[in-house]
Coordinates of C-alpha atoms in Angstrom, one line a residue:
M1 CA 0.0 0.0 0.0
F2 CA 2.7 2.5 0.9
P3 CA 4.6 2.2 -2.4
A4 CA 1.3 2.9 -4.2
L5 CA 0.8 5.9 -2.0
F6 CA 4.3 7.4 -2.3
L7 CA 5.7 6.4 -5.7
P8 CA 3.5 8.8 -7.7
L9 CA 5.1 11.6 -5.6
A10 CA 8.6 10.2 -5.3
P11 CA 9.2 7.7 -8.2
E12 CA 12.9 7.6 -7.4
W13 CA 12.3 6.0 -4.0
E14 CA 13.2 2.3 -3.5
F15 CA 11.5 0.2 -0.8
T16 CA 13.0 -2.6 1.2
F17 CA 10.6 -4.6 3.3
Y18 CA 11.4 -6.2 6.7
D19 CA 9.2 -8.8 8.2
V20 CA 10.0 -7.8 11.8
S21 CA 7.3 -10.0 13.3
N22 CA 9.3 -12.9 12.1
G23 CA 12.6 -11.6 13.3
H24 CA 13.7 -9.9 10.0
F25 CA 15.4 -6.6 10.9
P26 CA 17.9 -4.3 9.2
A27 CA 21.5 -5.3 10.0
S28 CA 22.2 -1.7 11.1
V29 CA 20.5 1.7 11.2
D30 CA 22.5 2.7 8.1
E31 CA 21.0 0.1 5.9
C32 CA 18.3 2.5 4.7
D33 CA 18.1 6.3 4.3
A34 CA 14.8 6.4 6.1
Y35 CA 12.4 4.0 7.8
L36 CA 8.7 3.6 7.9
S37 CA 6.8 1.4 10.5
T38 CA 3.3 0.5 9.4
G39 CA 0.1 -0.6 11.2
S40 CA -0.2 -4.0 12.9
K41 CA -2.7 -6.4 14.4
F42 CA -0.5 -6.3 17.6
S43 CA -0.4 -3.6 20.3
V44 CA 2.9 -1.9 21.0
Y45 CA 2.6 -3.0 24.7
D46 CA 2.2 -6.7 23.8
D47 CA 5.0 -8.7 25.4
E48 CA 6.4 -10.0 22.1
P49 CA 10.2 -10.4 21.6
W50 CA 10.1 -8.8 18.2
I51 CA 8.2 -5.7 19.5
H52 CA 10.9 -5.2 22.2
T53 CA 13.5 -5.6 19.5
L54 CA 11.7 -3.1 17.3
K55 CA 11.4 -0.6 20.1
A56 CA 15.1 -0.8 20.7
F57 CA 15.8 -0.3 17.0
V58 CA 13.6 2.8 16.9
A59 CA 15.4 4.2 19.9
D60 CA 18.7 3.5 18.1
L61 CA 17.4 5.3 15.0
Y62 CA 16.7 8.3 17.2
A63 CA 20.1 8.2 18.8
H64 CA 21.7 8.2 15.3
Q65 CA 19.4 10.9 14.0
K66 CA 17.9 8.7 11.3
I67 CA 14.6 9.5 9.5
Y68 CA 11.6 7.6 10.8
V69 CA 7.9 7.8 10.0
G70 CA 5.4 5.7 12.0
V71 CA 1.8 5.1 11.0
C72 CA -0.8 3.8 13.5
F73 CA 1.2 1.0 15.3
G74 CA 4.4 2.7 14.1
H75 CA 3.1 6.0 15.5
Q76 CA 2.5 4.4 18.9
L77 CA 5.8 2.5 18.7
L78 CA 7.7 5.7 18.3
A79 CA 6.1 7.1 21.5
E80 CA 6.8 4.0 23.6
A81 CA 10.3 3.5 22.2
L82 CA 11.3 7.0 23.3
G83 CA 9.7 7.0 26.8
G84 CA 6.0 7.7 26.1
K85 CA 3.0 5.6 27.0
V86 CA 0.3 3.8 24.9
Q87 CA -3.0 2.4 26.2
K88 CA -6.4 1.5 24.9
S89 CA -8.4 4.6 24.4
S90 CA -11.2 5.5 26.7
V91 CA -13.3 6.3 23.6
G92 CA -12.9 2.8 22.2
W93 CA -12.3 2.2 18.5
C94 CA -11.7 5.1 16.1
V95 CA -12.8 3.9 12.6
G96 CA -13.9 5.5 9.4
V97 CA -13.1 9.1 8.4
H98 CA -11.9 11.5 11.1
Q99 CA -10.8 15.1 10.8
F100 CA -7.3 16.0 11.9
T101 CA -6.6 19.7 12.8
V102 CA -3.0 21.0 12.6
S103 CA -2.1 22.5 16.0
G104 CA -0.8 26.0 16.8
V105 CA -1.5 27.6 13.5
Q106 CA -1.6 31.4 13.6
F107 CA -3.5 33.5 10.9
A108 CA -2.8 36.9 9.4
V109 CA -5.6 39.6 9.2
D110 CA -6.3 38.3 5.6
G111 CA -7.1 34.9 7.0
L112 CA -4.1 33.2 5.6
P113 CA -1.9 31.0 7.8
L114 CA 1.3 32.6 8.9
E115 CA 4.4 30.8 7.8
G116 CA 6.4 29.5 10.7
S117 CA 3.3 28.7 12.7
Y118 CA 3.1 25.3 11.0
P119 CA 5.8 22.9 9.8
Q120 CA 7.2 23.9 6.4
W121 CA 7.0 20.4 5.0
M122 CA 3.2 20.6 5.2
Q123 CA 3.0 22.0 1.7
P124 CA 0.5 22.8 0.3
F125 CA -0.9 23.7 3.8
Q126 CA -4.4 22.9 4.9
Q127 CA -5.3 23.1 8.6
N128 CA -8.0 20.4 8.6
V129 CA -7.5 17.1 6.8
N130 CA -9.8 14.0 6.6
L131 CA -8.1 10.7 7.1
L132 CA -9.1 7.1 7.7
M133 CA -8.6 5.6 11.1
M134 CA -8.6 2.0 12.4
C135 CA -7.4 1.8 16.0
Q136 CA -8.4 1.3 19.6
D137 CA -5.0 2.1 21.2
Q138 CA -3.7 5.7 21.4
V139 CA -0.7 7.6 22.7
Q140 CA -1.6 8.7 26.2
V141 CA 1.8 10.2 27.3
L142 CA 4.2 11.7 24.8
P143 CA 8.0 11.0 25.0
P144 CA 10.3 13.8 26.1
D145 CA 10.9 16.5 23.5
A146 CA 7.8 15.5 21.5
Q147 CA 5.5 18.0 19.9
V148 CA 1.9 17.4 19.0
L149 CA 1.3 18.5 15.4
A150 CA -2.3 17.6 15.0
T151 CA -5.3 16.5 17.0
A152 CA -8.7 14.9 16.3
A153 CA -11.9 15.0 18.4
D154 CA -11.4 11.5 19.7
C155 CA -7.6 11.5 19.4
P156 CA -5.6 14.2 21.2
V157 CA -2.2 12.9 19.8
A158 CA -3.2 12.4 16.1
M159 CA 0.2 13.4 14.8
F160 CA 3.5 14.2 16.6
Q161 CA 7.1 14.9 15.9
V162 CA 10.2 14.1 18.0
G163 CA 13.2 16.2 17.1
Q164 CA 13.5 17.0 13.5
R165 CA 13.6 13.5 11.9
M166 CA 10.9 11.4 13.5
L167 CA 7.2 11.7 12.7
G168 CA 4.1 9.8 14.0
V169 CA 0.7 9.7 12.3
Q170 CA -2.1 7.8 14.0
A171 CA -4.3 7.6 10.9
H172 CA -3.9 5.5 7.7
P173 CA -3.3 7.7 4.6
E174 CA -2.4 4.4 2.8
F175 CA -5.8 2.9 3.2
T176 CA -8.4 3.0 0.5
V177 CA -12.1 3.3 1.2
P178 CA -12.9 -0.3 0.1
Y179 CA -10.2 -1.6 2.3
E180 CA -11.3 0.3 5.3
E181 CA -14.9 -0.8 4.7
A182 CA -13.9 -4.4 4.5
L183 CA -11.9 -4.1 7.7
M184 CA -14.8 -2.6 9.5
R185 CA -17.2 -5.3 8.3
S186 CA -14.8 -8.0 9.4
R187 CA -14.4 -6.6 12.8
V188 CA -18.0 -5.7 13.8
E189 CA -17.9 -7.9 16.9
R190 CA -14.8 -6.2 18.1
I191 CA -15.6 -2.6 17.1
G192 CA -19.3 -2.8 18.0
E193 CA -22.4 -2.3 15.8
T194 CA -22.9 1.4 16.6
K195 CA -19.4 2.5 15.9
T196 CA -19.1 0.3 12.8
Q197 CA -22.3 1.9 11.4
Q198 CA -21.0 5.4 12.2
G199 CA -17.7 4.5 10.5
L200 CA -19.4 3.1 7.4
E201 CA -21.6 6.2 7.1
S202 CA -18.5 8.4 7.3
L203 CA -16.9 6.9 4.3
S204 CA -18.9 9.2 2.0
Q205 CA -16.7 12.1 3.2
P206 CA -13.8 13.3 1.0
L207 CA -10.3 12.3 2.0
D208 CA -7.1 14.2 2.2
S209 CA -4.9 11.1 2.0
A210 CA -3.0 12.3 -1.1
L211 CA -2.2 15.6 0.6
V212 CA -0.9 14.0 3.7
A213 CA 1.1 11.6 1.6
R214 CA 2.7 14.6 0.0
W215 CA 3.5 16.0 3.5
I216 CA 5.2 12.8 4.5
V217 CA 7.2 12.7 1.3
E218 CA 8.3 16.3 1.9
F219 CA 9.1 15.5 5.5
V220 CA 11.4 12.7 4.4
A221 CA 12.9 14.3 1.3
S222 CA 13.8 17.6 3.1
R223 CA 15.9 15.6 5.6
L224 CA 17.7 13.2 3.2

């Protein structure tokens, strides 16, 4: 899914895949120019050897100032690897389309956002973006030196950054609507009928996945 999301924007990128849940890890932090950790059926607080190893690897990436982007599980992993805390959310599952609002934006008298009040890699800038979500865990405590970049009504830490080279995004810009719908329908018993129905009804809303994909590409490319 991620190559399909990013290659139209960065056709020169090459992807190497690591099956970390089966013990396949990079030999060193220098094996790739940047790293992306995706979603997972596991929780980052599960007592699995590969999750402990992956947390240590992400902490090593931070120590070596490597570029990292975490999506959903990868977003939560970044928080826990650097000293934050992830738990099941009190609001339960977040599914379907949710609106993310970029934090701390200041506006000029003409109503345009002031440069410098939002990250410069968020180009073109848009304060509110609609993205697909599929999670019941959330970041509850940020790691030291982390900055919240975006919030959602049911997700206070919807996007955050640690330092200049590590980014977490709770939503799934890589998901398509048919894929999200299929996931919800397959998980009705876990999600609950009411939330599933609300999520299904939300799928008619327009998405900003392509824009957020462009932001992520710019975040990575500007740091290579």
